[in-house]
Coordinates of C-alpha atoms and ligand atoms in Angstrom, one line a residue:
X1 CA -51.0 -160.0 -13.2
X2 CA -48.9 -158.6 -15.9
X3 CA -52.0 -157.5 -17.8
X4 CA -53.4 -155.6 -15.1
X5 CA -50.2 -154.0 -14.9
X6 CA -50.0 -153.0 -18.3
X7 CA -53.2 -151.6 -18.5
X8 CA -52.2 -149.0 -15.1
X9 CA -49.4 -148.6 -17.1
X10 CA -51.5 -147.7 -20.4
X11 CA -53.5 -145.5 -18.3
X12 CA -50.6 -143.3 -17.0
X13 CA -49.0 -142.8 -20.3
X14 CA -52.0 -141.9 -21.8
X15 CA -52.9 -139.4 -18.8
X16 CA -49.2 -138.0 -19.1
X17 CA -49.1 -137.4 -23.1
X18 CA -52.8 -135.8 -22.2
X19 CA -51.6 -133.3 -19.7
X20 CA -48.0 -132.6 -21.9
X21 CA -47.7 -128.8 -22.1
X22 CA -44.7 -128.8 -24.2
X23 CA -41.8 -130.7 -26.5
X24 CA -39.5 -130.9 -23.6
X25 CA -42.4 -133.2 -21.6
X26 CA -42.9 -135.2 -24.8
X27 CA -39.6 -136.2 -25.0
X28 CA -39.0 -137.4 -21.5
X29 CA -42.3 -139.1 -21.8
X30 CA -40.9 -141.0 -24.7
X31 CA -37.7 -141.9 -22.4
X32 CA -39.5 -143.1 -20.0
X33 CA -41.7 -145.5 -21.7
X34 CA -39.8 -145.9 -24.9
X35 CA -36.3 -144.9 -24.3
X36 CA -33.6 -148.4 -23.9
X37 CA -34.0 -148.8 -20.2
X38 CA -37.8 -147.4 -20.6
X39 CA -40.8 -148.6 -18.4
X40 CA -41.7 -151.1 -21.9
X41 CA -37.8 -152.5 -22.6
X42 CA -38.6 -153.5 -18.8
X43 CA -41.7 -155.5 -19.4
X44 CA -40.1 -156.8 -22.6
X45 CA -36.7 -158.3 -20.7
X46 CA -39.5 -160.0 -18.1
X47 CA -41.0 -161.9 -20.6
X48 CA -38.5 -164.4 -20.1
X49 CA -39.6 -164.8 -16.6
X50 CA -43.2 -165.8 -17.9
X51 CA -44.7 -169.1 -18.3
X52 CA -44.1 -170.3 -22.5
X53 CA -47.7 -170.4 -23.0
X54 CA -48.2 -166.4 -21.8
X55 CA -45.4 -164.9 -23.4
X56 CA -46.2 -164.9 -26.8
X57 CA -49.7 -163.4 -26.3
X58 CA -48.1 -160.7 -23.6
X59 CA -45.6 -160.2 -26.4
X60 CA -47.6 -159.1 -28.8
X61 CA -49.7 -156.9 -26.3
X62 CA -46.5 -154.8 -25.3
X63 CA -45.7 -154.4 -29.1
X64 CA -49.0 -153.2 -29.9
X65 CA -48.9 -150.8 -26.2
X66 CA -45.1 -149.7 -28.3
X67 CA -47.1 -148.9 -31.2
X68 CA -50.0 -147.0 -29.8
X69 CA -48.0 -145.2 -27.5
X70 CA -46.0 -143.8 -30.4
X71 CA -48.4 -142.7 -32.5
X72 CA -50.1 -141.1 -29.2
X73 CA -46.8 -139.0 -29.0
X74 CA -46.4 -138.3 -32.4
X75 CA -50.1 -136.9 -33.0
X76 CA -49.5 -134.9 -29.5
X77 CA -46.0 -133.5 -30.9
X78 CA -47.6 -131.8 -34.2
X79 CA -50.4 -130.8 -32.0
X80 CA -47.8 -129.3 -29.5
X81 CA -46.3 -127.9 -32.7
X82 CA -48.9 -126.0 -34.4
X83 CA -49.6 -124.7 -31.0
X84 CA -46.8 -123.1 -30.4
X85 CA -46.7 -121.9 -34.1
X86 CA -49.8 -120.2 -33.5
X87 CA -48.9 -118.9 -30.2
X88 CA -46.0 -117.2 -32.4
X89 CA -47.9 -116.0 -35.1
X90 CA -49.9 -114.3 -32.5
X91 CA -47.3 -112.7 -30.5
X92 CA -44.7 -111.6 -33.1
X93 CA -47.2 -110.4 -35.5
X94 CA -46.7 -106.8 -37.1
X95 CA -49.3 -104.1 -38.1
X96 CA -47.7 -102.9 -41.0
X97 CA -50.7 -100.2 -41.3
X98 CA -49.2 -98.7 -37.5
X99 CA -47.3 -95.2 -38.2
X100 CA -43.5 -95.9 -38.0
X101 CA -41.1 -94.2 -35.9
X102 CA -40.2 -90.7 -36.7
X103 CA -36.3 -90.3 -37.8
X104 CA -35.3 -87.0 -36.2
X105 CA -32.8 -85.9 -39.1
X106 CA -29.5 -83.7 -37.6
X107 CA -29.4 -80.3 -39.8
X108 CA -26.6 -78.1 -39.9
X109 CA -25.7 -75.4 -37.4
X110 CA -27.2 -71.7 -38.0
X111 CA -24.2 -70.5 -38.9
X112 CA -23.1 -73.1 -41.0
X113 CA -26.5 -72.3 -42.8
X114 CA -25.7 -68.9 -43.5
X115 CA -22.2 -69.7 -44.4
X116 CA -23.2 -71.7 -47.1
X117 CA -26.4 -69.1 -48.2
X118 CA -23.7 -66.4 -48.0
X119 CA -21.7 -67.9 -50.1
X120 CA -24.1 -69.5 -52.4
X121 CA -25.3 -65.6 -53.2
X122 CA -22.0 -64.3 -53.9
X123 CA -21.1 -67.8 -56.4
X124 CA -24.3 -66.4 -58.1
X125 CA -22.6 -63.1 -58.9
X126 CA -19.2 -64.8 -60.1
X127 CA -17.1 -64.7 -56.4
X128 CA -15.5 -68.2 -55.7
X129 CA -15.0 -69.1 -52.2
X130 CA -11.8 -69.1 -50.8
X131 CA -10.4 -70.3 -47.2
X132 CA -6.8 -69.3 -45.3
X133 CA -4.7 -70.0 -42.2
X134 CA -6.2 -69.5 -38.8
X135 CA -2.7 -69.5 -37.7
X136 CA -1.3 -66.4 -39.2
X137 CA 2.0 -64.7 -39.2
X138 CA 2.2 -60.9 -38.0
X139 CA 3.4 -60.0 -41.7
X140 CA -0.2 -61.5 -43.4
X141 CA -2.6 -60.2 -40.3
X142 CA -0.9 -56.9 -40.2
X143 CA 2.1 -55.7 -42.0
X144 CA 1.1 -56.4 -45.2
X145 CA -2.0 -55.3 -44.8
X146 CA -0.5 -51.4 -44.2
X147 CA -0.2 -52.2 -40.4
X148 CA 2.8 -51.2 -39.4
X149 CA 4.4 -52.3 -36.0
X150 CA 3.8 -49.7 -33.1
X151 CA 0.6 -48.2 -35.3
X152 CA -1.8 -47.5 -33.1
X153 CA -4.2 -49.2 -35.3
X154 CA -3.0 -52.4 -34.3
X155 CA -4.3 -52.0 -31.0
X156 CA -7.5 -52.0 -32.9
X157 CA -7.5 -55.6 -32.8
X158 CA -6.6 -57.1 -29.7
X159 CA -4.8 -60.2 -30.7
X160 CA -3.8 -63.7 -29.3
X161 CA -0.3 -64.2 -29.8
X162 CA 1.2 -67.9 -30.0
X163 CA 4.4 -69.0 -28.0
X164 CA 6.9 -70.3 -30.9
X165 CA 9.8 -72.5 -29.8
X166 CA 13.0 -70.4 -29.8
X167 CA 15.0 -72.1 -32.4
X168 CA 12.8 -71.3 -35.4
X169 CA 11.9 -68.1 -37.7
X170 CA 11.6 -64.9 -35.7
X171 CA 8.3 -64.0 -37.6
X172 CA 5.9 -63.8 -34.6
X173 CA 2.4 -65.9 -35.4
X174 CA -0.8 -65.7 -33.8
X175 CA -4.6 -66.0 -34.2
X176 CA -6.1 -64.2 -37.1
X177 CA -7.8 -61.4 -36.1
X178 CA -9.6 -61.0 -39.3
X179 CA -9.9 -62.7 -42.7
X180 CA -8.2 -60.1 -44.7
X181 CA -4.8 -61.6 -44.7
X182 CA -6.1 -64.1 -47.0
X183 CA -6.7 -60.8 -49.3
X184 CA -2.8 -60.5 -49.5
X185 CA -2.2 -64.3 -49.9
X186 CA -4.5 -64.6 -52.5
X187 CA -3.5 -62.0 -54.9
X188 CA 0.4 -63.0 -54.2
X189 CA -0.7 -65.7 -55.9
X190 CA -3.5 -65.0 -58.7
X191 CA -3.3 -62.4 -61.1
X192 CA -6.5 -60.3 -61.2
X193 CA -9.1 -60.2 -62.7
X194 CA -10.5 -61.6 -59.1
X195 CA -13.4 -62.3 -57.1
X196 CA -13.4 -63.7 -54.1
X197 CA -15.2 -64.4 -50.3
X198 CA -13.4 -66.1 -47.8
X199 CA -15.9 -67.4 -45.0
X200 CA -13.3 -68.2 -41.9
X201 CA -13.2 -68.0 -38.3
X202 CA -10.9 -65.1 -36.2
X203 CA -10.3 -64.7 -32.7
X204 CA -10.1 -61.6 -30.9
X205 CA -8.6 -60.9 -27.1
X206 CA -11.8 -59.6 -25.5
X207 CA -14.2 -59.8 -22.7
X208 CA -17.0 -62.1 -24.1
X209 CA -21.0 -60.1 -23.6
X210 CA -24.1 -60.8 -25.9
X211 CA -22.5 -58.8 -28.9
X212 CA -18.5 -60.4 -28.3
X213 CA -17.4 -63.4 -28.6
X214 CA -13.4 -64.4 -28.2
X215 CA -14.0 -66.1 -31.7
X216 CA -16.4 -65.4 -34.2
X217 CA -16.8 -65.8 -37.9
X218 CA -16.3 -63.5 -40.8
X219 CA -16.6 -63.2 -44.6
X220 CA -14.1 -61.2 -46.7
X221 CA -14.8 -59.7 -49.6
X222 CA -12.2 -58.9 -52.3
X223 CA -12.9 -57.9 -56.0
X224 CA -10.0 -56.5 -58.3
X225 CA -10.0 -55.2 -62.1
X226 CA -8.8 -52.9 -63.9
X227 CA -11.9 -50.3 -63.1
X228 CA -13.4 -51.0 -60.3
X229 CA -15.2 -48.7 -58.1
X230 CA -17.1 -48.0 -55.1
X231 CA -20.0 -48.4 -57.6
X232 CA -19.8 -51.7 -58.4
X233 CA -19.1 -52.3 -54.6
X234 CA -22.4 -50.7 -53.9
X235 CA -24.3 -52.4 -56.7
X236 CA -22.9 -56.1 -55.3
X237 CA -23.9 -55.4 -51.8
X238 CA -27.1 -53.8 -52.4
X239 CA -27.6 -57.3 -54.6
X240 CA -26.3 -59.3 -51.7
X241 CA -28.8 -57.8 -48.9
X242 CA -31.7 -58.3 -51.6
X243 CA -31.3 -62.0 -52.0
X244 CA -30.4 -62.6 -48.4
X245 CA -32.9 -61.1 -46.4
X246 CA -35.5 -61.8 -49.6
X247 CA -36.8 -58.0 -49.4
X248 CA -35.1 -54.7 -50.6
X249 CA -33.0 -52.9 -47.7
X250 CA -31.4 -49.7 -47.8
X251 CA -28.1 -49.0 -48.0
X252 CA -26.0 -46.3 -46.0
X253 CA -22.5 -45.7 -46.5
X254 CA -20.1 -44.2 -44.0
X255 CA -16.8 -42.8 -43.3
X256 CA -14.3 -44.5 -41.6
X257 CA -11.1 -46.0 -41.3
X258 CA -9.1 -48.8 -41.8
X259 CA -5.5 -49.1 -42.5
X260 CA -5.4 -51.4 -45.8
X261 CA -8.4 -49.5 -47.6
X262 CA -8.5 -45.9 -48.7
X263 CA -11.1 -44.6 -48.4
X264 CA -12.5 -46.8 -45.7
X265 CA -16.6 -46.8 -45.2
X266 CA -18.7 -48.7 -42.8
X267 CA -21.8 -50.4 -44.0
X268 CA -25.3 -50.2 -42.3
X269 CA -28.2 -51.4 -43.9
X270 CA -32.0 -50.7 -42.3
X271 CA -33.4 -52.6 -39.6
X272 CA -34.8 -55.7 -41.9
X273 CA -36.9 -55.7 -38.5
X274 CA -38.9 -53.0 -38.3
X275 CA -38.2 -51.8 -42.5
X276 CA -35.9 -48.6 -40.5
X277 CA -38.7 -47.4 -39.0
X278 CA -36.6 -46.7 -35.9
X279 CA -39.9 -48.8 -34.1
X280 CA -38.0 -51.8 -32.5
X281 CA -35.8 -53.0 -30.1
X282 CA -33.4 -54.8 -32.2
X283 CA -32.0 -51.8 -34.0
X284 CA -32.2 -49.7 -30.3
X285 CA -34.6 -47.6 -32.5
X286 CA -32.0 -46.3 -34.4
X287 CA -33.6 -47.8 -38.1
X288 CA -30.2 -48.5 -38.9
X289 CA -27.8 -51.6 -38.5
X290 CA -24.0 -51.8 -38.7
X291 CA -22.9 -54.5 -40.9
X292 CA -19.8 -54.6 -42.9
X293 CA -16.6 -53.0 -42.6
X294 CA -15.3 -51.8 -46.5
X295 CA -13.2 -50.0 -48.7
X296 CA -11.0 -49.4 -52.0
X297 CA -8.1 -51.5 -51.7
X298 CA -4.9 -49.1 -50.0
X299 CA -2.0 -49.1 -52.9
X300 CA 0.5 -50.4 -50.4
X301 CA -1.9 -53.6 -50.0
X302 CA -1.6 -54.4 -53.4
X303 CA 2.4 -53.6 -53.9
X304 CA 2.6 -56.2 -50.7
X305 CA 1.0 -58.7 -53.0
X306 CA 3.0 -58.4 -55.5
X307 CA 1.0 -56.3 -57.7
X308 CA 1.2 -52.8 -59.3
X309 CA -1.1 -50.4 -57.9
X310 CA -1.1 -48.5 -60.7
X311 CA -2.6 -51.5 -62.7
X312 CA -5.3 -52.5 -60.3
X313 CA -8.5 -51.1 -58.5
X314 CA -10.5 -53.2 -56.1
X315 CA -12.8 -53.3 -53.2
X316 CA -12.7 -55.0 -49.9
X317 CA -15.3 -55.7 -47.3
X318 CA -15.7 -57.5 -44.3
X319 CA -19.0 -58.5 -42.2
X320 CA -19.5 -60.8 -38.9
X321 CA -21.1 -64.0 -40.0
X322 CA -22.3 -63.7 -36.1
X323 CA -23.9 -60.6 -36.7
X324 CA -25.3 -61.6 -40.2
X325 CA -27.2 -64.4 -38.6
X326 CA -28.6 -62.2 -35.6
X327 CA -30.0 -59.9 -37.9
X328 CA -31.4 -62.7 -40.2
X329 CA -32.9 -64.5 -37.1
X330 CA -33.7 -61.5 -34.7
X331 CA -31.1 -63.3 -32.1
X332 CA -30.2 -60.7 -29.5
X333 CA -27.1 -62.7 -27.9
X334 CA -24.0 -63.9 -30.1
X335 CA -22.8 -66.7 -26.7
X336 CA -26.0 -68.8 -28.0
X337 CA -24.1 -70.0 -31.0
X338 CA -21.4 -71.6 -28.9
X339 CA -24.0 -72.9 -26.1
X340 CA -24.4 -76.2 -27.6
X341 CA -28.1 -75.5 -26.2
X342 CA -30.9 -77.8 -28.2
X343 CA -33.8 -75.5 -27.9
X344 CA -31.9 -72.8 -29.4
X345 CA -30.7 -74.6 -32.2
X346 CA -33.6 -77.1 -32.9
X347 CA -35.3 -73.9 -34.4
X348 CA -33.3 -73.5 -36.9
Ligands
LIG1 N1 -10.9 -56.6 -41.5 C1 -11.8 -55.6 -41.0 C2 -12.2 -56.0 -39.6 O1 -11.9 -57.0 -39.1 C3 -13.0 -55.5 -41.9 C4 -12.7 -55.0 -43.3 C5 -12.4 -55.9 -44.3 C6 -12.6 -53.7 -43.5 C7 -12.1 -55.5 -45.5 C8 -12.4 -53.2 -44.8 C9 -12.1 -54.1 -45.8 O2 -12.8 -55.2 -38.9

């Protein structure tokens, strides 16, 4: 009786450990034959109930079933194992020849770029680089640069005030309309020789359109010495247009008028589009572009700063960074650089 039962028993096991798809189904098979209230613990426990002549031979027989059965589960298990470690190796493996993911590396904004080129040319011709307040007092923006209160000129640049609370100075401040206060600051407090450009931005009251922009970006100009002239100022921008456009352009120099330089001259260069042959749209056919505002330095500009205007000579200039970049790029709205918009400035 007992032997036939063993022998189903033998059967089942060996039918279960067959059909075991993973470790999990090992193990319980092990508890239920194996484990300390398992299927063979069982038989063992009914020895007793046995006749004495049966249980030694039954005895042995479950101990040898005990042995079997765990060397059956143990050969399963590694089998079970390297199955799965295949299974792995198969699924997690990596083709290390496949092309890798392309990094799509930020750059810096247009301007930013021509900032830095800008500034890069002038280092090359001994300027250093020099940054002021976008907060300015009315004194820096205007009255020391020959501006006086109630000048018309002032009207020039239509400027953003800020409220100040009532308790403090009575100096009114406000949004730089221009970089050339940091002209004045500057030589207050460096004695000349001096060459500088001071990249910055400067906001102006006005309706924004493709050519204005309520702030925008400028780089000043300033070179003092003992003898310098218009010349020289020629000679440096001339220089400057060469290396930044990479080609020779021509230079035109015009009266005009500005309050802290005497005599005053606006700058146009030719259409680096269509080499000023009045052929294209980006220079209305006119050949020629506006591009700097410049000047000798006005004696009262200097006296402001401290210096003696008999002493000094110097040149001023100052160009839209905006502008610059427009001309550079052909770009035929200035709102594009504030858009935020990626296919505009993924091309550059
Ligand atoms: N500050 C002037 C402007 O904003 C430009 C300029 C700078 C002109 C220096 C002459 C000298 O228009």
């Amino acid at each position: 009786m007992h032997q036939v039962e063993l022998k189903k028993i033998k059967i089942k096991a060996e039918k279960e450990i067959k059909e075991a798809d993973s470790l999990k189904k090992l193990d319980e098979i092990f508890r239920e034959y194996l484990g300390q209230k398992g299927i063979l613990s069982n038989l063992t426990k009914s020895l007793s109930k046995l006749p004495k002549k049966k249980r030694a031979s039954f005895g042995k027989e479950i101990n040898a079933f005990k042995v079997e059965l765990e060397m059956a589960l143990e050969k399963k298990k590694k089998l079970l194992k390297e199955r799965l470690e295949k299974e792995m190796m198969e699924k997690e493996w990596i083709d290390v020849t496949l092309p890798g993911k392309k990094i799509v590396p930020g750059h810096l904004h247009p301007l930013t770029q021509v900032q830095r080129e800008v500034g890069e040319i002038f280092q090359q011709m001994g300027f250093s680089i020099v940054e002021g307040p976008e907060i300015e007092t009315e004194w820096y923006n205007f009255d020391a640069l020959n501006i006086p209160k109630d000048h018309p000129a002032r009207d020039f640049w239509d400027t953003l005030y800020l409220k100040r609370p009532k308790s403090t100075l009575k100096l009114k401040i406000l949004l730089r309309t221009h970089t050339s206060p940091v002209q004045v600051r500057f030589m207050e407090k460096n004695h000349p020789p001096l060459r500088i450009i001071v990249p910055g931005r400067v906001f102006r009251h006005e309706a924004t359109d493709a050519r204005h922009e309520i702030n925008f970006h400028q780089v000043e100009g300033l070179m003092v010495d003992k003898r310098v002239s218009l010349a020289n100022f020629r000679a440096i921008v001339e220089e400057f247009f060469l290396r930044f456009f990479n080609k020779k352009v021509k230079i035109r120099l015009r009266p005009s008028f500005f309050p802290f330089t005497e005599p005053s001259l606006e700058v146009d260069i030719s259409c680096p589009s269509c080499d000023g042959k009045k052929k294209c749209s980006f220079c209305q056919n006119k050949g020629w572009l506006e591009v700097m505002g410049a000047g000798m330095v006005h004696p009262n500009v200097f006296k402001n700063s401290g210096l003696n205007p008999r002493d000094w000579r110097g040149f001023a200039f100052g160009m839209g960074l905006e502008r610059l970049t427009m001309v550079k790029y052909k770009i035929n709205d200035i709102r594009l650089f504030y858009s935020g918009d990626l296919r505009f400035l993924t091309q550059f």
